[in-house]
C-alpha atoms as a printed R data frame, in Angstrom:
    type eleno elety resid chain resno       x      y       z
1   ATOM     1    CA   MET     A     1 -24.641 15.670 -22.676
2   ATOM     2    CA   ALA     A     2 -24.929 13.457 -19.257
3   ATOM     3    CA   LYS     A     3 -21.735 11.923 -17.630
4   ATOM     4    CA   ARG     A     4 -21.626  9.077 -15.338
5   ATOM     5    CA   MET     A     5 -20.150 10.550 -11.844
6   ATOM     6    CA   PHE     A     6 -18.978  7.996  -9.173
7   ATOM     7    CA   VAL     A     7 -19.057  9.543  -5.621
8   ATOM     8    CA   GLY     A     8 -17.455  8.219  -2.920
9   ATOM     9    CA   THR     A     9 -16.556  8.333   0.933
10  ATOM    10    CA   TRP     A    10 -14.641  6.685   3.385
11  ATOM    11    CA   ASN     A    11 -13.492  7.221   6.718
12  ATOM    12    CA   VAL     A    12 -10.613  4.941   7.014
13  ATOM    13    CA   GLY     A    13  -9.916  5.268  10.847
14  ATOM    14    CA   GLY     A    14  -6.065  6.579  10.455
15  ATOM    15    CA   ARG     A    15  -4.770  3.570   9.174
16  ATOM    16    CA   ALA     A    16  -2.414  3.870   6.197
17  ATOM    17    CA   PRO     A    17  -3.260  1.524   3.316
18  ATOM    18    CA   ASP     A    18  -0.745 -1.318   2.825
19  ATOM    19    CA   SER     A    19   0.114 -2.302  -0.648
20  ATOM    20    CA   GLY     A    20  -2.026 -5.573  -0.551
21  ATOM    21    CA   LEU     A    21  -5.655 -3.302   0.064
22  ATOM    22    CA   ASN     A    22  -7.523 -3.774  -3.389
23  ATOM    23    CA   LEU     A    23  -9.834 -0.851  -3.580
24  ATOM    24    CA   ARG     A    24 -12.011 -2.586  -6.616
25  ATOM    25    CA   GLU     A    25 -14.409 -3.594  -4.306
26  ATOM    26    CA   LEU     A    26 -14.883  0.468  -3.547
27  ATOM    27    CA   LEU     A    27 -15.426  1.038  -7.406
28  ATOM    28    CA   THR     A    28 -16.702 -2.160  -9.034
29  ATOM    29    CA   PHE     A    29 -20.263 -1.032  -8.071
30  ATOM    30    CA   SER     A    30 -20.096  0.806 -11.722
31  ATOM    31    CA   SER     A    31 -17.463 -1.767 -13.454
32  ATOM    32    CA   SER     A    32 -20.504 -3.323 -15.714
33  ATOM    33    CA   SER     A    33 -20.845  0.315 -17.043
34  ATOM    34    CA   PRO     A    34 -17.688  2.223 -16.122
35  ATOM    35    CA   ALA     A    35 -18.767  5.727 -14.646
36  ATOM    36    CA   ASP     A    36 -16.862  9.010 -16.759
37  ATOM    37    CA   ILE     A    37 -15.491 10.894 -13.518
38  ATOM    38    CA   TYR     A    38 -14.704  9.434 -10.295
39  ATOM    39    CA   VAL     A    39 -14.683 11.567  -6.826
40  ATOM    40    CA   LEU     A    40 -13.145  9.979  -4.101
41  ATOM    41    CA   GLY     A    41 -12.994 11.631  -0.637
42  ATOM    42    CA   PHE     A    42 -11.154 10.155   2.767
43  ATOM    43    CA   GLN     A    43 -11.320 11.288   6.185
44  ATOM    44    CA   GLU     A    44  -8.742 10.298   8.870
45  ATOM    45    CA   ILE     A    45  -6.151  9.076   6.487
46  ATOM    46    CA   VAL     A    46  -3.709 10.069   9.140
47  ATOM    47    CA   PRO     A    47  -4.439  9.756  13.196
48  ATOM    48    CA   LEU     A    48  -6.154 13.175  14.495
49  ATOM    49    CA   ASN     A    49  -3.528 13.406  17.157
50  ATOM    50    CA   ALA     A    50  -1.782 17.023  18.093
51  ATOM    51    CA   GLY     A    51   1.197 16.310  16.019
52  ATOM    52    CA   ASN     A    52  -0.612 15.300  12.837
53  ATOM    53    CA   VAL     A    53  -2.475 18.868  13.423
54  ATOM    54    CA   LEU     A    54  -0.317 21.035  14.612
55  ATOM    55    CA   VAL     A    55   3.057 20.140  12.343
56  ATOM    56    CA   ALA     A    56   3.653 19.751   8.523
57  ATOM    57    CA   GLU     A    57   0.885 17.840   7.318
58  ATOM    58    CA   ASP     A    58   1.993 13.848   6.444
59  ATOM    59    CA   ARG     A    59   1.553 13.597   2.802
60  ATOM    60    CA   GLY     A    60   2.853  9.893   2.344
61  ATOM    61    CA   PRO     A    61  -0.779  8.070   3.169
62  ATOM    62    CA   ALA     A    62  -2.362 10.539   0.405
63  ATOM    63    CA   GLY     A    63   0.398  9.196  -2.089
64  ATOM    64    CA   GLN     A    64  -0.153  5.538  -0.882
65  ATOM    65    CA   TRP     A    65  -4.173  6.044  -1.543
66  ATOM    66    CA   LEU     A    66  -3.616  7.666  -5.011
67  ATOM    67    CA   SER     A    67  -1.335  4.718  -6.091
68  ATOM    68    CA   LEU     A    68  -3.847  2.231  -5.295
69  ATOM    69    CA   ILE     A    69  -6.923  4.166  -6.401
70  ATOM    70    CA   ARG     A    70  -4.645  4.357  -9.972
71  ATOM    71    CA   LYS     A    71  -4.085  0.374  -9.962
72  ATOM    72    CA   ALA     A    72  -7.676  0.119  -9.227
73  ATOM    73    CA   LEU     A    73  -8.716  2.427 -12.003
74  ATOM    74    CA   ASN     A    74  -6.253  1.340 -14.610
75  ATOM    75    CA   PRO     A    75  -5.349 -2.627 -13.656
76  ATOM    76    CA   ARG     A    76  -4.107 -3.230 -17.295
77  ATOM    77    CA   ARG     A    77  -1.085 -0.335 -17.413
78  ATOM    78    CA   THR     A    78   1.117 -1.050 -20.142
79  ATOM    79    CA   GLN     A    79   4.045  0.681 -18.005
80  ATOM    80    CA   GLN     A    80   5.987 -0.176 -15.177
81  ATOM    81    CA   ASP     A    81   4.333  1.261 -11.744
82  ATOM    82    CA   VAL     A    82   5.392  4.508 -10.652
83  ATOM    83    CA   PRO     A    83   6.899  5.748  -7.542
84  ATOM    84    CA   GLU     A    84   3.809  6.216  -4.794
85  ATOM    85    CA   ASN     A    85   4.616  9.285  -3.300
86  ATOM    86    CA   TYR     A    86   5.161 11.975  -6.128
87  ATOM    87    CA   TYR     A    87   4.353 15.528  -5.703
88  ATOM    88    CA   ASP     A    88   3.635 18.474  -7.669
89  ATOM    89    CA   ALA     A    89   6.507 21.329  -8.206
90  ATOM    90    CA   ALA     A    90   5.648 23.428  -5.114
91  ATOM    91    CA   GLY     A    91   5.638 20.225  -2.974
92  ATOM    92    CA   LEU     A    92   2.265 20.838  -1.816
93  ATOM    93    CA   ASN     A    93  -0.318 18.003  -3.688
94  ATOM    94    CA   PRO     A    94   0.202 13.904  -4.608
95  ATOM    95    CA   VAL     A    95  -0.352 13.602  -8.117
96  ATOM    96    CA   SER     A    96  -0.776 10.889 -10.498
97  ATOM    97    CA   PHE     A    97   2.158 10.245 -12.430
98  ATOM    98    CA   ASP     A    98   0.062  9.522 -15.590
99  ATOM    99    CA   ARG     A    99   3.039 10.047 -18.139
100 ATOM   100    CA   THR     A   100   1.481  7.282 -20.642
101 ATOM   101    CA   ILE     A   101  -1.420  9.469 -21.989
102 ATOM   102    CA   ALA     A   102   1.157 12.339 -22.329
103 ATOM   103    CA   ALA     A   103   3.473  9.984 -24.686
104 ATOM   104    CA   GLY     A   104   0.559  8.384 -26.410
105 ATOM   105    CA   GLU     A   105   0.454  4.939 -25.026
106 ATOM   106    CA   GLU     A   106  -2.416  3.113 -23.903
107 ATOM   107    CA   PHE     A   107  -3.149  1.507 -20.932
108 ATOM   108    CA   GLY     A   108  -6.752 -0.068 -19.976
109 ATOM   109    CA   GLY     A   109  -9.252  0.919 -17.411
110 ATOM   110    CA   PHE     A   110 -12.557 -0.649 -16.488
111 ATOM   111    CA   GLY     A   111 -13.306  0.217 -20.714
112 ATOM   112    CA   ALA     A   112 -10.999 -1.245 -23.404
113 ATOM   113    CA   GLY     A   113  -8.537  1.157 -24.624
114 ATOM   114    CA   ASP     A   114  -9.271  3.459 -21.776
115 ATOM   115    CA   GLY     A   115  -8.302  4.694 -18.386
116 ATOM   116    CA   TYR     A   116  -8.256  7.492 -16.079
117 ATOM   117    CA   ARG     A   117  -6.104 10.466 -15.069
118 ATOM   118    CA   LEU     A   118  -6.085 12.544 -11.895
119 ATOM   119    CA   VAL     A   119  -7.371 16.235 -12.547
120 ATOM   120    CA   ALA     A   120  -7.299 17.198  -8.865
121 ATOM   121    CA   CYS     A   121  -6.464 16.599  -5.483
122 ATOM   122    CA   LYS     A   122  -6.452 18.309  -1.983
123 ATOM   123    CA   GLN     A   123  -5.556 17.178   1.626
124 ATOM   124    CA   MET     A   124  -6.049 18.742   4.441
125 ATOM   125    CA   VAL     A   125  -4.854 16.872   7.444
126 ATOM   126    CA   GLY     A   126  -6.615 13.889   7.619
127 ATOM   127    CA   ILE     A   127  -9.227 14.819   4.724
128 ATOM   128    CA   PHE     A   128  -8.294 13.728   1.258
129 ATOM   129    CA   LEU     A   129 -10.082 14.642  -2.203
130 ATOM   130    CA   CYS     A   130  -9.178 13.107  -5.312
131 ATOM   131    CA   VAL     A   131 -10.902 13.558  -8.879
132 ATOM   132    CA   TRP     A   132 -10.248 11.196 -11.614
133 ATOM   133    CA   VAL     A   133 -11.609 11.511 -15.325
134 ATOM   134    CA   ARG     A   134 -11.665  8.950 -18.265
135 ATOM   135    CA   ALA     A   135  -8.486  9.715 -20.284
136 ATOM   136    CA   SER     A   136 -10.373 10.137 -23.303
137 ATOM   137    CA   LEU     A   137 -12.419 13.165 -21.442
138 ATOM   138    CA   PHE     A   138  -8.943 14.632 -20.139
139 ATOM   139    CA   ARG     A   139  -8.357 16.963 -23.141
140 ATOM   140    CA   HIS     A   140 -12.055 18.431 -22.712
141 ATOM   141    CA   VAL     A   141 -11.046 19.596 -18.951
142 ATOM   142    CA   SER     A   142 -10.614 22.879 -18.352
143 ATOM   143    CA   ASN     A   143 -11.804 25.878 -17.247
144 ATOM   144    CA   VAL     A   144 -13.515 24.047 -14.032
145 ATOM   145    CA   ARG     A   145 -16.437 25.884 -12.862
146 ATOM   146    CA   VAL     A   146 -18.732 25.050  -9.769
147 ATOM   147    CA   SER     A   147 -22.758 24.766 -10.127
148 ATOM   148    CA   LYS     A   148 -23.296 20.565  -9.440
149 ATOM   149    CA   ILE     A   149 -22.395 20.501  -5.627
150 ATOM   150    CA   VAL     A   150 -21.734 17.318  -3.616
151 ATOM   151    CA   TRP     A   151 -21.159 16.911   0.037
152 ATOM   152    CA   LEU     A   152 -19.444 14.181   0.969
153 ATOM   153    CA   GLY     A   153 -17.743 12.815   3.904
154 ATOM   154    CA   ASP     A   154 -18.107 11.417   7.622
155 ATOM   155    CA   LEU     A   155 -20.614 13.923   8.677
156 ATOM   156    CA   ASN     A   156 -20.622 12.353  12.646
157 ATOM   157    CA   TYR     A   157 -24.498 12.489  12.670
158 ATOM   158    CA   ARG     A   158 -25.993  9.863  15.250
159 ATOM   159    CA   LEU     A   159 -29.139  8.678  16.074
160 ATOM   160    CA   GLU     A   160 -31.581 10.575  19.059
161 ATOM   161    CA   ALA     A   161 -31.609  8.866  22.146
162 ATOM   162    CA   ALA     A   162 -34.798  6.059  22.072
163 ATOM   163    CA   SER     A   163 -37.148  5.534  24.930
164 ATOM   164    CA   SER     A   164 -35.734  1.941  25.092
165 ATOM   165    CA   TRP     A   165 -32.191  0.805  24.002
166 ATOM   166    CA   ASP     A   166 -34.374 -2.839  23.497
167 ATOM   167    CA   GLU     A   167 -36.309 -0.891  20.996
168 ATOM   168    CA   THR     A   168 -32.906  0.145  19.010
169 ATOM   169    CA   LEU     A   169 -31.470 -3.214  19.087
170 ATOM   170    CA   GLU     A   170 -34.913 -4.931  18.101
171 ATOM   171    CA   LEU     A   171 -35.049 -2.326  14.803
172 ATOM   172    CA   LEU     A   172 -31.270 -3.276  14.315
173 ATOM   173    CA   HIS     A   173 -31.859 -6.876  14.486
174 ATOM   174    CA   GLU     A   174 -34.836 -6.536  12.398
175 ATOM   175    CA   LYS     A   175 -33.223 -4.443   9.687
176 ATOM   176    CA   ASP     A   176 -36.153 -1.815   9.992
177 ATOM   177    CA   TRP     A   177 -33.638  1.127   8.581
178 ATOM   178    CA   LYS     A   178 -36.818  3.278   7.923
179 ATOM   179    CA   ALA     A   179 -37.675  3.206  11.763
180 ATOM   180    CA   LEU     A   180 -34.467  3.659  12.980
181 ATOM   181    CA   LEU     A   181 -34.006  6.747  10.448
182 ATOM   182    CA   GLU     A   182 -36.738  8.412  11.815
183 ATOM   183    CA   ARG     A   183 -34.171  9.305  14.834
184 ATOM   184    CA   ASP     A   184 -31.719 10.306  12.547
185 ATOM   185    CA   GLN     A   185 -30.025 13.652  13.413
186 ATOM   186    CA   LEU     A   186 -29.106 14.705  10.363
187 ATOM   187    CA   LYS     A   187 -32.635 14.005   8.905
188 ATOM   188    CA   GLY     A   188 -33.932 15.696  12.158
189 ATOM   189    CA   GLU     A   189 -31.771 19.001  11.419
190 ATOM   190    CA   GLN     A   190 -32.874 19.356   7.757
191 ATOM   191    CA   ARG     A   191 -36.726 18.965   8.590
192 ATOM   192    CA   GLY     A   192 -36.042 21.845  10.976
193 ATOM   193    CA   GLY     A   193 -34.370 23.825   8.516
194 ATOM   194    CA   ARG     A   194 -31.242 24.456  10.806
195 ATOM   195    CA   VAL     A   195 -28.799 22.545   8.410
196 ATOM   196    CA   LEU     A   196 -28.202 21.684   4.791
197 ATOM   197    CA   ALA     A   197 -31.797 23.169   3.785
198 ATOM   198    CA   GLY     A   198 -32.501 22.347   0.633
199 ATOM   199    CA   TRP     A   199 -29.484 19.682  -0.202
200 ATOM   200    CA   GLU     A   200 -30.704 16.191  -1.424
201 ATOM   201    CA   GLU     A   201 -30.081 12.849  -0.321
202 ATOM   202    CA   GLY     A   202 -30.838  9.358  -1.780
203 ATOM   203    CA   ILE     A   203 -32.899  7.058   0.083
204 ATOM   204    CA   ILE     A   204 -30.883  4.888   2.499
205 ATOM   205    CA   ASN     A   205 -31.565  1.062   2.408
206 ATOM   206    CA   PHE     A   206 -28.261  0.004   3.719
207 ATOM   207    CA   PRO     A   207 -27.048 -0.560   7.360
208 ATOM   208    CA   PRO     A   208 -25.694  1.796   9.465
209 ATOM   209    CA   THR     A   209 -22.052  2.504   8.633
210 ATOM   210    CA   TYR     A   210 -20.418  3.309  12.038
211 ATOM   211    CA   LYS     A   211 -19.187  1.953  14.250
212 ATOM   212    CA   TYR     A   212 -17.992 -1.801  13.949
213 ATOM   213    CA   LEU     A   213 -15.379 -3.782  15.619
214 ATOM   214    CA   ALA     A   214 -11.667 -4.157  14.229
215 ATOM   215    CA   ASN     A   215 -11.973 -6.483  10.733
216 ATOM   216    CA   SER     A   216 -15.737 -7.304  11.669
217 ATOM   217    CA   ASP     A   217 -19.222 -7.314  10.816
218 ATOM   218    CA   SER     A   218 -20.186 -6.899  14.246
219 ATOM   219    CA   TYR     A   219 -21.322 -3.526  15.771
220 ATOM   220    CA   ALA     A   220 -19.426 -2.181  18.414
221 ATOM   221    CA   ILE     A   221 -22.703 -1.283  21.010
222 ATOM   222    CA   ARG     A   222 -21.429 -0.860  24.913
223 ATOM   223    CA   LEU     A   223 -23.948 -1.805  26.940
224 ATOM   224    CA   ALA     A   224 -24.216 -0.562  30.352
225 ATOM   225    CA   LYS     A   225 -23.486 -3.528  32.075
226 ATOM   226    CA   SER     A   226 -19.889 -3.239  30.712
227 ATOM   227    CA   GLY     A   227 -19.246  0.041  31.359
228 ATOM   228    CA   GLY     A   228 -19.098  3.445  29.193
229 ATOM   229    CA   LYS     A   229 -21.801  4.972  27.219
230 ATOM   230    CA   ARG     A   230 -24.139  3.261  24.857
231 ATOM   231    CA   ARG     A   231 -23.438  3.664  21.460
232 ATOM   232    CA   ALA     A   232 -26.173  3.007  18.922
233 ATOM   233    CA   PRO     A   233 -24.821  2.217  15.216
234 ATOM   234    CA   ALA     A   234 -25.568  5.174  13.062
235 ATOM   235    CA   TRP     A   235 -25.087  6.586   9.411
236 ATOM   236    CA   CYS     A   236 -22.126  9.089   9.937
237 ATOM   237    CA   ASP     A   237 -21.051  8.545   6.350
238 ATOM   238    CA   ARG     A   238 -23.328 10.271   3.586
239 ATOM   239    CA   ILE     A   239 -23.517 11.677   0.541
240 ATOM   240    CA   LEU     A   240 -25.691 14.706  -0.314
241 ATOM   241    CA   TRP     A   241 -25.761 17.144  -3.443
242 ATOM   242    CA   GLN     A   242 -27.440 20.497  -4.575
243 ATOM   243    CA   GLY     A   243 -27.957 21.822  -7.889
244 ATOM   244    CA   LYS     A   244 -29.673 21.548 -11.184
245 ATOM   245    CA   GLY     A   245 -28.732 18.886 -13.850
246 ATOM   246    CA   MET     A   246 -27.837 15.857 -11.441
247 ATOM   247    CA   LYS     A   247 -29.887 12.818 -10.869
248 ATOM   248    CA   GLN     A   248 -28.807 10.231  -8.654
249 ATOM   249    CA   GLN     A   249 -28.698  6.522  -9.972
250 ATOM   250    CA   TRP     A   250 -28.117  4.618  -6.877
251 ATOM   251    CA   TYR     A   251 -26.978  5.104  -3.033
252 ATOM   252    CA   ARG     A   252 -25.359  2.558  -1.574
253 ATOM   253    CA   ARG     A   253 -22.335  1.371   1.207
254 ATOM   254    CA   GLY     A   254 -19.373 -1.454   0.661
255 ATOM   255    CA   GLU     A   255 -18.336 -4.020   2.912
256 ATOM   256    CA   SER     A   256 -14.507 -3.322   3.512
257 ATOM   257    CA   ARG     A   257 -13.509 -4.111   6.706
258 ATOM   258    CA   PHE     A   258 -10.110 -1.886   6.843
259 ATOM   259    CA   SER     A   259 -11.700  0.604   9.138
260 ATOM   260    CA   ASP     A   260 -14.705  0.742  11.892
261 ATOM   261    CA   HIS     A   261 -16.391  2.476   9.144
262 ATOM   262    CA   ARG     A   262 -18.096  1.732   6.079
263 ATOM   263    CA   PRO     A   263 -17.265  3.076   2.897
264 ATOM   264    CA   VAL     A   264 -20.260  4.670   1.085
265 ATOM   265    CA   TYR     A   265 -20.854  5.657  -2.898
266 ATOM   266    CA   ALA     A   266 -23.671  6.920  -5.119
267 ATOM   267    CA   LEU     A   267 -23.760  7.001  -8.900
268 ATOM   268    CA   PHE     A   268 -24.900 10.131 -10.342
269 ATOM   269    CA   ALA     A   269 -25.872 11.135 -14.216
270 ATOM   270    CA   VAL     A   270 -24.413 14.807 -14.594
271 ATOM   271    CA   ASP     A   271 -25.412 17.140 -17.168
272 ATOM   272    CA   LEU     A   272 -22.211 18.834 -18.197
273 ATOM   273    CA   ASP     A   273 -23.468 20.792 -21.139
274 ATOM   274    CA   GLY     A   274 -26.363 22.782 -18.972
275 ATOM   275    CA   ASP     A   275 -26.045 26.370 -18.722
276 ATOM   276    CA   TYR     A   276 -26.352 26.712 -14.633
277 ATOM   277    CA   THR     A   277 -25.886 29.696 -12.336
278 ATOM   278    CA   LEU     A   278 -22.897 29.190  -9.885
279 ATOM   279    CA   ALA     A   279 -24.479 28.109  -6.517
280 ATOM   280    CA   ARG     A   280 -24.695 31.202  -4.202
281 ATOM   281    CA   PRO     A   281 -24.598 31.473  -0.410
282 ATOM   282    CA   SER     A   282 -28.158 31.000   1.369
283 ATOM   283    CA   ALA     A   283 -29.573 34.010   3.293
284 ATOM   284    CA   GLY     A   284 -27.929 34.800   6.205
285 ATOM   285    CA   SER     A   285 -24.646 33.337   5.065
286 ATOM   286    CA   SER     A   286 -21.678 35.235   5.292
287 ATOM   287    CA   SER     A   287 -20.426 36.969   1.574
288 ATOM   288    CA   ALA     A   288 -17.097 37.107   2.545
289 ATOM   289    CA   ALA     A   289 -16.873 33.237   3.941
290 ATOM   290    CA   TRP     A   290 -18.387 32.801   0.042
291 ATOM   291    CA   GLY     A   291 -15.583 34.746  -1.550
292 ATOM   292    CA   LYS     A   292 -12.780 33.003   0.635
293 ATOM   293    CA   VAL     A   293 -14.192 29.647  -0.943
294 ATOM   294    CA   GLN     A   294 -14.123 30.769  -4.461
295 ATOM   295    CA   ALA     A   295 -10.348 32.044  -3.842
296 ATOM   296    CA   GLU     A   296  -9.468 28.646  -2.651
297 ATOM   297    CA   GLU     A   297 -11.325 26.895  -5.322
298 ATOM   298    CA   ILE     A   298  -9.277 28.932  -8.043
299 ATOM   299    CA   LEU     A   299  -6.186 28.386  -5.907
300 ATOM   300    CA   LEU     A   300  -6.927 24.647  -5.797
301 ATOM   301    CA   LEU     A   301  -7.616 24.638  -9.756
302 ATOM   302    CA   SER     A   302  -4.351 26.537 -10.358
303 ATOM   303    CA   ARG     A   303  -2.448 23.925  -8.334
304 ATOM   304    CA   ALA     A   304  -4.124 21.264 -10.041
305 ATOM   305    CA   GLN     A   305  -3.140 22.869 -13.347
306 ATOM   306    CA   SER     A   306   0.459 22.830 -11.963
307 ATOM   307    CA   CYS     A   307   0.117 19.277 -11.319
308 ATOM   308    CA   ILE     A   308  -0.851 18.508 -14.905
309 ATOM   309    CA   GLU     A   309   1.690 20.109 -16.449
310 ATOM   310    CA   THR     A   310   4.544 18.899 -14.229
311 ATOM   311    CA   ALA     A   311   3.567 14.959 -15.060
312 ATOM   312    CA   SER     A   312   3.304 15.884 -18.706
313 ATOM   313    CA   ARG     A   313   6.913 17.243 -18.869
314 ATOM   314    CA   PHE     A   314   8.463 14.008 -17.609
């Protein structure tokens, strides 16, 4: 049985959200027919300075983002709002405090009488990933295994330098994304088989997502006469996938001015009943590294289960 999975990625530029930030804009593309699963990845939720990299993680912003996501997905909650910063028993991961479901109370999400619950979250310095499922499906979530893989984030690929800077500006002005994408570094690396070989990406028919002037719809293009290196806008923020049982339905970007990146999201139809083999590393990759990834996934799942059990006791 196919389920709808919403995948979003957003580099928030090291800014902590304020309570007035409305994430509905990030999620409402699927509001007419809400998704069953939401996979949301954020980059630079804290400034990437030596203090944040070398010392204990600042988990406050992760809790704030979770609170805003919860409000966006469950706008008609019947219980009082809960603390924004709540962590599992080990103090490792911020979790959604969805005791309403455990208590049998109803709260509204995009669908009438239904809401969304957090099933997993993970922070690594400035990178933060969380997965939410429709409450009516929550009891079916167990023994999670990976077959259908999604690669999302600020991949930081740029455009190869053009013979003429004026040509780049002209293509940007004419919104000729196809011509600009001929110089996209990621697609060039994929064509050469040097990175992410075999991974799929939807058709990009939206403007470059980076770099914007603060609180503006204008690109931060540096010209030679103004000093500094010329910077061409680029599609840094991407969503790719690999595996059977996945079909992308659309691939778009949002227009929030919160950071110098625009959010990017996609909607997939995912077959959760298929008997698919766990994706294996490609030829030449390290089996030891693959084993390490598997071990980390198991650890993450055990922590997520701890989160769920802890929340249900309150």
